[in-house]
Amino acid sequence: MFSLYVVSIEERESQRLNSFFKQNFFKDIPERDIHIEGVKGGEITAKEYFNLAVHGRVKPLTPGELGCTLSHLEIYKKFLQTGDDFALIFEDDAIFPSTLTSYELLNQIKKIELEDCFLLSLGGVQMKVCRNVRGEFQKSKILSKTIIKINPHFYNRVCFTFAYVIDRKMAEVLLAYHRKLRRADDWSYLYDFNPKAKIYMTNLIDHPVEQNIDNSYIES
């Protein structure tokens, strides 16, 4: 029914990932069902980096941005190879509510019945850079949290990929959207690219406020 992916460049037995997976959210998920994906931008060859992140751009992607984007794209590809309906995607600095479980989250997503071709951001709307998003509040809530359907004119204000859910149609759209690579959370032109794409946001999962090497290697 769903696939669960974690974006991380850490080894599975690292202290960082051990701490991450100790959160209650993962307690009932077998380790084999958690898929870790991480591309180290600093290890990409100079030629590949130039072709993917520099050539023809006004502002190049940094190695970290490139690695992060490639990690998310690889997840979309692997998700589409499954028969699952949804992909839950987290970066390794996501902070879950202490009582939240994956199955509870999945049941909630089913109940709210989002429109096809959706991306539901589970955290980020509370962050300063996203506070200017505008949209329509939905009647349904997720674990008592309000859901907002973002107005396409404000997709450029939607940031962060540390916790989100997509369906199969959105995975297909995002892969096509990134044929010329963008930052993983650059959805500025997503509606122009495909008007069927819809972005929802809620404030359910948190993120470290301070971005440093202790909190987020991806951000660093």
PDB file of C-alpha atoms in Angstrom:
ATOM      1  CA  MET A   1       0.000   0.000   0.000  1.00  0.00           C
ATOM      2  CA  PHE A   2       2.861   2.406   0.737  1.00  0.00           C
ATOM      3  CA  SER A   3       6.620   2.615   0.355  1.00  0.00           C
ATOM      4  CA  LEU A   4       8.821   4.325   2.927  1.00  0.00           C
ATOM      5  CA  TYR A   5      12.068   6.027   1.934  1.00  0.00           C
ATOM      6  CA  VAL A   6      14.723   7.903   3.880  1.00  0.00           C
ATOM      7  CA  VAL A   7      17.151  10.285   2.205  1.00  0.00           C
ATOM      8  CA  SER A   8      20.498   9.973   3.939  1.00  0.00           C
ATOM      9  CA  ILE A   9      24.177   9.684   3.066  1.00  0.00           C
ATOM     10  CA  GLU A  10      24.855   7.922   6.370  1.00  0.00           C
ATOM     11  CA  GLU A  11      25.643   4.234   6.788  1.00  0.00           C
ATOM     12  CA  ARG A  12      22.665   2.234   8.043  1.00  0.00           C
ATOM     13  CA  GLU A  13      24.384   1.441  11.366  1.00  0.00           C
ATOM     14  CA  SER A  14      25.629   4.984  11.980  1.00  0.00           C
ATOM     15  CA  GLN A  15      24.845   6.686  15.249  1.00  0.00           C
ATOM     16  CA  ARG A  16      22.832   9.310  13.394  1.00  0.00           C
ATOM     17  CA  LEU A  17      20.497   6.848  11.656  1.00  0.00           C
ATOM     18  CA  ASN A  18      20.218   4.659  14.744  1.00  0.00           C
ATOM     19  CA  SER A  19      18.974   7.696  16.628  1.00  0.00           C
ATOM     20  CA  PHE A  20      16.635   8.651  13.790  1.00  0.00           C
ATOM     21  CA  PHE A  21      15.050   5.194  13.607  1.00  0.00           C
ATOM     22  CA  LYS A  22      14.527   5.042  17.369  1.00  0.00           C
ATOM     23  CA  GLN A  23      11.653   7.479  16.945  1.00  0.00           C
ATOM     24  CA  ASN A  24       8.269   5.908  17.667  1.00  0.00           C
ATOM     25  CA  PHE A  25       7.191   6.389  14.059  1.00  0.00           C
ATOM     26  CA  PHE A  26       9.392   3.495  12.928  1.00  0.00           C
ATOM     27  CA  LYS A  27       8.727   1.028  15.734  1.00  0.00           C
ATOM     28  CA  ASP A  28       6.385  -1.291  13.791  1.00  0.00           C
ATOM     29  CA  ILE A  29       8.156  -1.136  10.430  1.00  0.00           C
ATOM     30  CA  PRO A  30      10.494  -4.010   9.564  1.00  0.00           C
ATOM     31  CA  GLU A  31      13.964  -2.819   8.636  1.00  0.00           C
ATOM     32  CA  ARG A  32      13.641  -4.457   5.223  1.00  0.00           C
ATOM     33  CA  ASP A  33      10.701  -2.152   4.428  1.00  0.00           C
ATOM     34  CA  ILE A  34      12.707   1.041   4.994  1.00  0.00           C
ATOM     35  CA  HIS A  35      14.635   2.065   1.907  1.00  0.00           C
ATOM     36  CA  ILE A  36      17.593   4.415   2.329  1.00  0.00           C
ATOM     37  CA  GLU A  37      18.750   6.475  -0.621  1.00  0.00           C
ATOM     38  CA  GLY A  38      21.627   8.932  -0.631  1.00  0.00           C
ATOM     39  CA  VAL A  39      23.778  10.421  -3.370  1.00  0.00           C
ATOM     40  CA  LYS A  40      26.892  12.223  -2.126  1.00  0.00           C
ATOM     41  CA  GLY A  41      27.198  15.350  -4.230  1.00  0.00           C
ATOM     42  CA  GLY A  42      30.862  15.733  -3.360  1.00  0.00           C
ATOM     43  CA  GLU A  43      31.655  12.362  -4.959  1.00  0.00           C
ATOM     44  CA  ILE A  44      30.090  13.183  -8.338  1.00  0.00           C
ATOM     45  CA  THR A  45      32.737  13.577 -11.044  1.00  0.00           C
ATOM     46  CA  ALA A  46      33.595  17.093 -12.176  1.00  0.00           C
ATOM     47  CA  LYS A  47      32.310  16.370 -15.692  1.00  0.00           C
ATOM     48  CA  GLU A  48      28.998  15.008 -14.465  1.00  0.00           C
ATOM     49  CA  TYR A  49      28.612  17.865 -11.996  1.00  0.00           C
ATOM     50  CA  PHE A  50      29.228  20.431 -14.737  1.00  0.00           C
ATOM     51  CA  ASN A  51      26.743  18.796 -17.120  1.00  0.00           C
ATOM     52  CA  LEU A  52      24.007  18.349 -14.535  1.00  0.00           C
ATOM     53  CA  ALA A  53      24.393  21.361 -12.276  1.00  0.00           C
ATOM     54  CA  VAL A  54      26.327  24.121 -14.057  1.00  0.00           C
ATOM     55  CA  HIS A  55      25.917  24.057 -17.837  1.00  0.00           C
ATOM     56  CA  GLY A  56      23.311  26.523 -19.101  1.00  0.00           C
ATOM     57  CA  ARG A  57      22.341  27.812 -15.658  1.00  0.00           C
ATOM     58  CA  VAL A  58      22.367  31.350 -14.337  1.00  0.00           C
ATOM     59  CA  LYS A  59      22.834  29.962 -10.814  1.00  0.00           C
ATOM     60  CA  PRO A  60      24.448  26.497 -10.573  1.00  0.00           C
ATOM     61  CA  LEU A  61      23.256  23.896  -8.118  1.00  0.00           C
ATOM     62  CA  THR A  62      25.706  23.247  -5.316  1.00  0.00           C
ATOM     63  CA  PRO A  63      27.105  19.690  -5.014  1.00  0.00           C
ATOM     64  CA  GLY A  64      24.850  19.197  -1.993  1.00  0.00           C
ATOM     65  CA  GLU A  65      21.772  20.398  -3.866  1.00  0.00           C
ATOM     66  CA  LEU A  66      22.618  18.129  -6.771  1.00  0.00           C
ATOM     67  CA  GLY A  67      23.130  15.104  -4.542  1.00  0.00           C
ATOM     68  CA  CYS A  68      19.889  15.783  -2.680  1.00  0.00           C
ATOM     69  CA  THR A  69      17.904  16.155  -5.903  1.00  0.00           C
ATOM     70  CA  LEU A  70      19.362  12.971  -7.404  1.00  0.00           C
ATOM     71  CA  SER A  71      18.491  11.099  -4.212  1.00  0.00           C
ATOM     72  CA  HIS A  72      14.842  12.142  -4.402  1.00  0.00           C
ATOM     73  CA  LEU A  73      14.630  11.322  -8.118  1.00  0.00           C
ATOM     74  CA  GLU A  74      16.021   7.855  -7.481  1.00  0.00           C
ATOM     75  CA  ILE A  75      13.314   7.359  -4.877  1.00  0.00           C
ATOM     76  CA  TYR A  76      10.584   8.302  -7.377  1.00  0.00           C
ATOM     77  CA  LYS A  77      11.957   5.756  -9.841  1.00  0.00           C
ATOM     78  CA  LYS A  78      12.089   2.989  -7.246  1.00  0.00           C
ATOM     79  CA  PHE A  79       8.617   3.832  -5.957  1.00  0.00           C
ATOM     80  CA  LEU A  80       7.151   3.508  -9.460  1.00  0.00           C
ATOM     81  CA  GLN A  81       8.695   0.033  -9.724  1.00  0.00           C
ATOM     82  CA  THR A  82       6.473  -1.074  -6.829  1.00  0.00           C
ATOM     83  CA  GLY A  83       2.723  -1.540  -6.853  1.00  0.00           C
ATOM     84  CA  ASP A  84       2.235   0.811  -3.918  1.00  0.00           C
ATOM     85  CA  ASP A  85      -0.174   3.746  -3.935  1.00  0.00           C
ATOM     86  CA  PHE A  86       1.864   6.205  -1.881  1.00  0.00           C
ATOM     87  CA  ALA A  87       5.474   6.971  -1.043  1.00  0.00           C
ATOM     88  CA  LEU A  88       6.377   8.418   2.353  1.00  0.00           C
ATOM     89  CA  ILE A  89       9.665  10.284   1.954  1.00  0.00           C
ATOM     90  CA  PHE A  90      11.749  11.640   4.824  1.00  0.00           C
ATOM     91  CA  GLU A  91      15.177  13.148   5.207  1.00  0.00           C
ATOM     92  CA  ASP A  92      17.211  11.992   8.161  1.00  0.00           C
ATOM     93  CA  ASP A  93      16.605  15.096  10.259  1.00  0.00           C
ATOM     94  CA  ALA A  94      12.789  14.867  10.377  1.00  0.00           C
ATOM     95  CA  ILE A  95      11.374  15.070  13.911  1.00  0.00           C
ATOM     96  CA  PHE A  96       8.175  13.067  14.406  1.00  0.00           C
ATOM     97  CA  PRO A  97       5.502  13.569  17.081  1.00  0.00           C
ATOM     98  CA  SER A  98       6.274  11.132  19.878  1.00  0.00           C
ATOM     99  CA  THR A  99       3.002   9.213  19.474  1.00  0.00           C
ATOM    100  CA  LEU A 100       2.805   9.091  15.670  1.00  0.00           C
ATOM    101  CA  THR A 101       3.165   5.743  13.877  1.00  0.00           C
ATOM    102  CA  SER A 102       3.486   5.122  10.149  1.00  0.00           C
ATOM    103  CA  TYR A 103       0.249   3.159   9.991  1.00  0.00           C
ATOM    104  CA  GLU A 104      -1.666   5.897  11.747  1.00  0.00           C
ATOM    105  CA  LEU A 105      -0.297   8.405   9.256  1.00  0.00           C
ATOM    106  CA  LEU A 106      -1.189   6.184   6.314  1.00  0.00           C
ATOM    107  CA  ASN A 107      -4.739   5.686   7.589  1.00  0.00           C
ATOM    108  CA  GLN A 108      -5.121   9.429   7.947  1.00  0.00           C
ATOM    109  CA  ILE A 109      -3.903  10.002   4.376  1.00  0.00           C
ATOM    110  CA  LYS A 110      -6.480   7.504   3.107  1.00  0.00           C
ATOM    111  CA  LYS A 111      -9.281   9.198   5.033  1.00  0.00           C
ATOM    112  CA  ILE A 112      -8.655  12.691   3.710  1.00  0.00           C
ATOM    113  CA  GLU A 113      -8.818  11.434   0.093  1.00  0.00           C
ATOM    114  CA  LEU A 114      -6.572  13.983  -1.569  1.00  0.00           C
ATOM    115  CA  GLU A 115      -7.016  14.570  -5.288  1.00  0.00           C
ATOM    116  CA  ASP A 116      -4.902  12.537  -7.682  1.00  0.00           C
ATOM    117  CA  CYS A 117      -1.418  13.785  -8.546  1.00  0.00           C
ATOM    118  CA  PHE A 118      -0.704  15.224  -5.115  1.00  0.00           C
ATOM    119  CA  LEU A 119       2.272  16.128  -2.987  1.00  0.00           C
ATOM    120  CA  LEU A 120       1.457  16.529   0.696  1.00  0.00           C
ATOM    121  CA  SER A 121       4.179  18.343   2.604  1.00  0.00           C
ATOM    122  CA  LEU A 122       4.021  17.089   6.198  1.00  0.00           C
ATOM    123  CA  GLY A 123       6.261  19.840   7.545  1.00  0.00           C
ATOM    124  CA  GLY A 124       7.743  23.101   6.371  1.00  0.00           C
ATOM    125  CA  VAL A 125       4.735  25.377   6.342  1.00  0.00           C
ATOM    126  CA  GLN A 126       5.712  26.363   9.891  1.00  0.00           C
ATOM    127  CA  MET A 127       9.197  27.438   8.766  1.00  0.00           C
ATOM    128  CA  LYS A 128       9.890  31.130   8.199  1.00  0.00           C
ATOM    129  CA  VAL A 129      10.595  30.831   4.469  1.00  0.00           C
ATOM    130  CA  CYS A 130       7.167  29.216   3.860  1.00  0.00           C
ATOM    131  CA  ARG A 131       5.013  31.551   5.919  1.00  0.00           C
ATOM    132  CA  ASN A 132       3.880  33.541   2.894  1.00  0.00           C
ATOM    133  CA  VAL A 133       2.175  30.622   1.165  1.00  0.00           C
ATOM    134  CA  ARG A 134      -1.486  31.128   0.362  1.00  0.00           C
ATOM    135  CA  GLY A 135      -4.217  28.680  -0.446  1.00  0.00           C
ATOM    136  CA  GLU A 136      -7.500  27.103   0.548  1.00  0.00           C
ATOM    137  CA  PHE A 137      -8.013  25.433   3.910  1.00  0.00           C
ATOM    138  CA  GLN A 138      -9.455  21.948   3.514  1.00  0.00           C
ATOM    139  CA  LYS A 139     -12.421  20.605   5.457  1.00  0.00           C
ATOM    140  CA  SER A 140     -10.480  17.466   6.349  1.00  0.00           C
ATOM    141  CA  LYS A 141      -7.674  17.564   8.898  1.00  0.00           C
ATOM    142  CA  ILE A 142      -4.822  15.156   9.531  1.00  0.00           C
ATOM    143  CA  LEU A 143      -4.383  14.223  13.196  1.00  0.00           C
ATOM    144  CA  SER A 144      -6.149  17.497  14.113  1.00  0.00           C
ATOM    145  CA  LYS A 145      -3.718  19.497  11.953  1.00  0.00           C
ATOM    146  CA  THR A 146      -5.107  21.856   9.313  1.00  0.00           C
ATOM    147  CA  ILE A 147      -4.382  21.089   5.663  1.00  0.00           C
ATOM    148  CA  ILE A 148      -3.985  23.851   3.107  1.00  0.00           C
ATOM    149  CA  LYS A 149      -4.217  23.344  -0.644  1.00  0.00           C
ATOM    150  CA  ILE A 150      -1.631  25.738  -2.015  1.00  0.00           C
ATOM    151  CA  ASN A 151      -2.622  28.237  -4.685  1.00  0.00           C
ATOM    152  CA  PRO A 152      -0.408  27.534  -7.741  1.00  0.00           C
ATOM    153  CA  HIS A 153       0.714  31.181  -7.762  1.00  0.00           C
ATOM    154  CA  PHE A 154       2.490  30.429  -4.464  1.00  0.00           C
ATOM    155  CA  TYR A 155       4.266  27.194  -5.390  1.00  0.00           C
ATOM    156  CA  ASN A 156       7.471  29.225  -5.419  1.00  0.00           C
ATOM    157  CA  ARG A 157       6.985  29.759  -1.665  1.00  0.00           C
ATOM    158  CA  VAL A 158       6.799  26.036  -0.890  1.00  0.00           C
ATOM    159  CA  CYS A 159      10.136  24.704   0.344  1.00  0.00           C
ATOM    160  CA  PHE A 160      11.644  21.742   2.181  1.00  0.00           C
ATOM    161  CA  THR A 161      11.672  18.053   1.332  1.00  0.00           C
ATOM    162  CA  PHE A 162      12.317  16.645   4.798  1.00  0.00           C
ATOM    163  CA  ALA A 163       8.855  15.042   5.071  1.00  0.00           C
ATOM    164  CA  TYR A 164       6.277  14.552   2.340  1.00  0.00           C
ATOM    165  CA  VAL A 165       3.945  12.085   0.660  1.00  0.00           C
ATOM    166  CA  ILE A 166       3.322  11.606  -3.062  1.00  0.00           C
ATOM    167  CA  ASP A 167       1.096   9.357  -5.130  1.00  0.00           C
ATOM    168  CA  ARG A 168       2.153   7.531  -8.280  1.00  0.00           C
ATOM    169  CA  LYS A 169       0.942  10.205 -10.686  1.00  0.00           C
ATOM    170  CA  MET A 170       2.945  12.883  -8.867  1.00  0.00           C
ATOM    171  CA  ALA A 171       6.060  10.695  -8.961  1.00  0.00           C
ATOM    172  CA  GLU A 172       5.724  10.470 -12.738  1.00  0.00           C
ATOM    173  CA  VAL A 173       5.203  14.224 -13.045  1.00  0.00           C
ATOM    174  CA  LEU A 174       8.204  15.038 -10.837  1.00  0.00           C
ATOM    175  CA  LEU A 175      10.509  12.785 -12.833  1.00  0.00           C
ATOM    176  CA  ALA A 176       9.484  14.552 -16.030  1.00  0.00           C
ATOM    177  CA  TYR A 177       9.682  17.971 -14.344  1.00  0.00           C
ATOM    178  CA  HIS A 178      13.299  17.288 -13.353  1.00  0.00           C
ATOM    179  CA  ARG A 179      14.553  16.236 -16.775  1.00  0.00           C
ATOM    180  CA  LYS A 180      16.490  19.451 -16.493  1.00  0.00           C
ATOM    181  CA  LEU A 181      17.475  19.165 -12.866  1.00  0.00           C
ATOM    182  CA  ARG A 182      16.165  21.674 -10.348  1.00  0.00           C
ATOM    183  CA  ARG A 183      16.600  21.741  -6.581  1.00  0.00           C
ATOM    184  CA  ALA A 184      14.545  18.970  -5.034  1.00  0.00           C
ATOM    185  CA  ASP A 185      12.185  21.526  -3.462  1.00  0.00           C
ATOM    186  CA  ASP A 186      11.971  23.921  -6.420  1.00  0.00           C
ATOM    187  CA  TRP A 187       8.334  23.558  -7.442  1.00  0.00           C
ATOM    188  CA  SER A 188       8.011  27.110  -8.818  1.00  0.00           C
ATOM    189  CA  TYR A 189       6.954  26.006 -12.298  1.00  0.00           C
ATOM    190  CA  LEU A 190       5.239  22.753 -11.417  1.00  0.00           C
ATOM    191  CA  TYR A 191       1.728  23.994 -12.194  1.00  0.00           C
ATOM    192  CA  ASP A 192       2.859  25.498 -15.500  1.00  0.00           C
ATOM    193  CA  PHE A 193       4.532  22.197 -16.321  1.00  0.00           C
ATOM    194  CA  ASN A 194       1.467  20.144 -15.421  1.00  0.00           C
ATOM    195  CA  PRO A 195      -1.764  21.823 -14.189  1.00  0.00           C
ATOM    196  CA  LYS A 196      -2.927  18.526 -12.663  1.00  0.00           C
ATOM    197  CA  ALA A 197      -0.157  18.685 -10.041  1.00  0.00           C
ATOM    198  CA  LYS A 198      -1.422  19.738  -6.613  1.00  0.00           C
ATOM    199  CA  ILE A 199       0.531  20.671  -3.488  1.00  0.00           C
ATOM    200  CA  TYR A 200      -0.903  20.442   0.015  1.00  0.00           C
ATOM    201  CA  MET A 201       0.827  21.445   3.236  1.00  0.00           C
ATOM    202  CA  THR A 202       0.330  20.731   6.917  1.00  0.00           C
ATOM    203  CA  ASN A 203       2.304  21.204  10.116  1.00  0.00           C
ATOM    204  CA  LEU A 204       2.699  17.677  11.453  1.00  0.00           C
ATOM    205  CA  ILE A 205       6.421  16.858  11.361  1.00  0.00           C
ATOM    206  CA  ASP A 206       9.151  19.183  12.582  1.00  0.00           C
ATOM    207  CA  HIS A 207      12.672  20.074  11.446  1.00  0.00           C
ATOM    208  CA  PRO A 208      15.740  21.348  13.316  1.00  0.00           C
ATOM    209  CA  VAL A 209      15.761  25.132  13.413  1.00  0.00           C
ATOM    210  CA  GLU A 210      19.531  25.409  13.410  1.00  0.00           C
ATOM    211  CA  GLN A 211      21.150  24.032  10.288  1.00  0.00           C
ATOM    212  CA  ASN A 212      24.545  22.636  11.201  1.00  0.00           C
ATOM    213  CA  ILE A 213      26.479  19.427  10.778  1.00  0.00           C
ATOM    214  CA  ASP A 214      24.981  17.971  13.943  1.00  0.00           C
ATOM    215  CA  ASN A 215      21.427  18.445  12.697  1.00  0.00           C
ATOM    216  CA  SER A 216      21.570  17.942   8.962  1.00  0.00           C
ATOM    217  CA  TYR A 217      24.400  16.733   6.745  1.00  0.00           C
ATOM    218  CA  ILE A 218      22.182  17.319   3.722  1.00  0.00           C
ATOM    219  CA  GLU A 219      21.705  20.987   4.646  1.00  0.00           C
ATOM    220  CA  SER A 220      25.414  21.345   5.374  1.00  0.00           C
TER     221      SER A 220
END
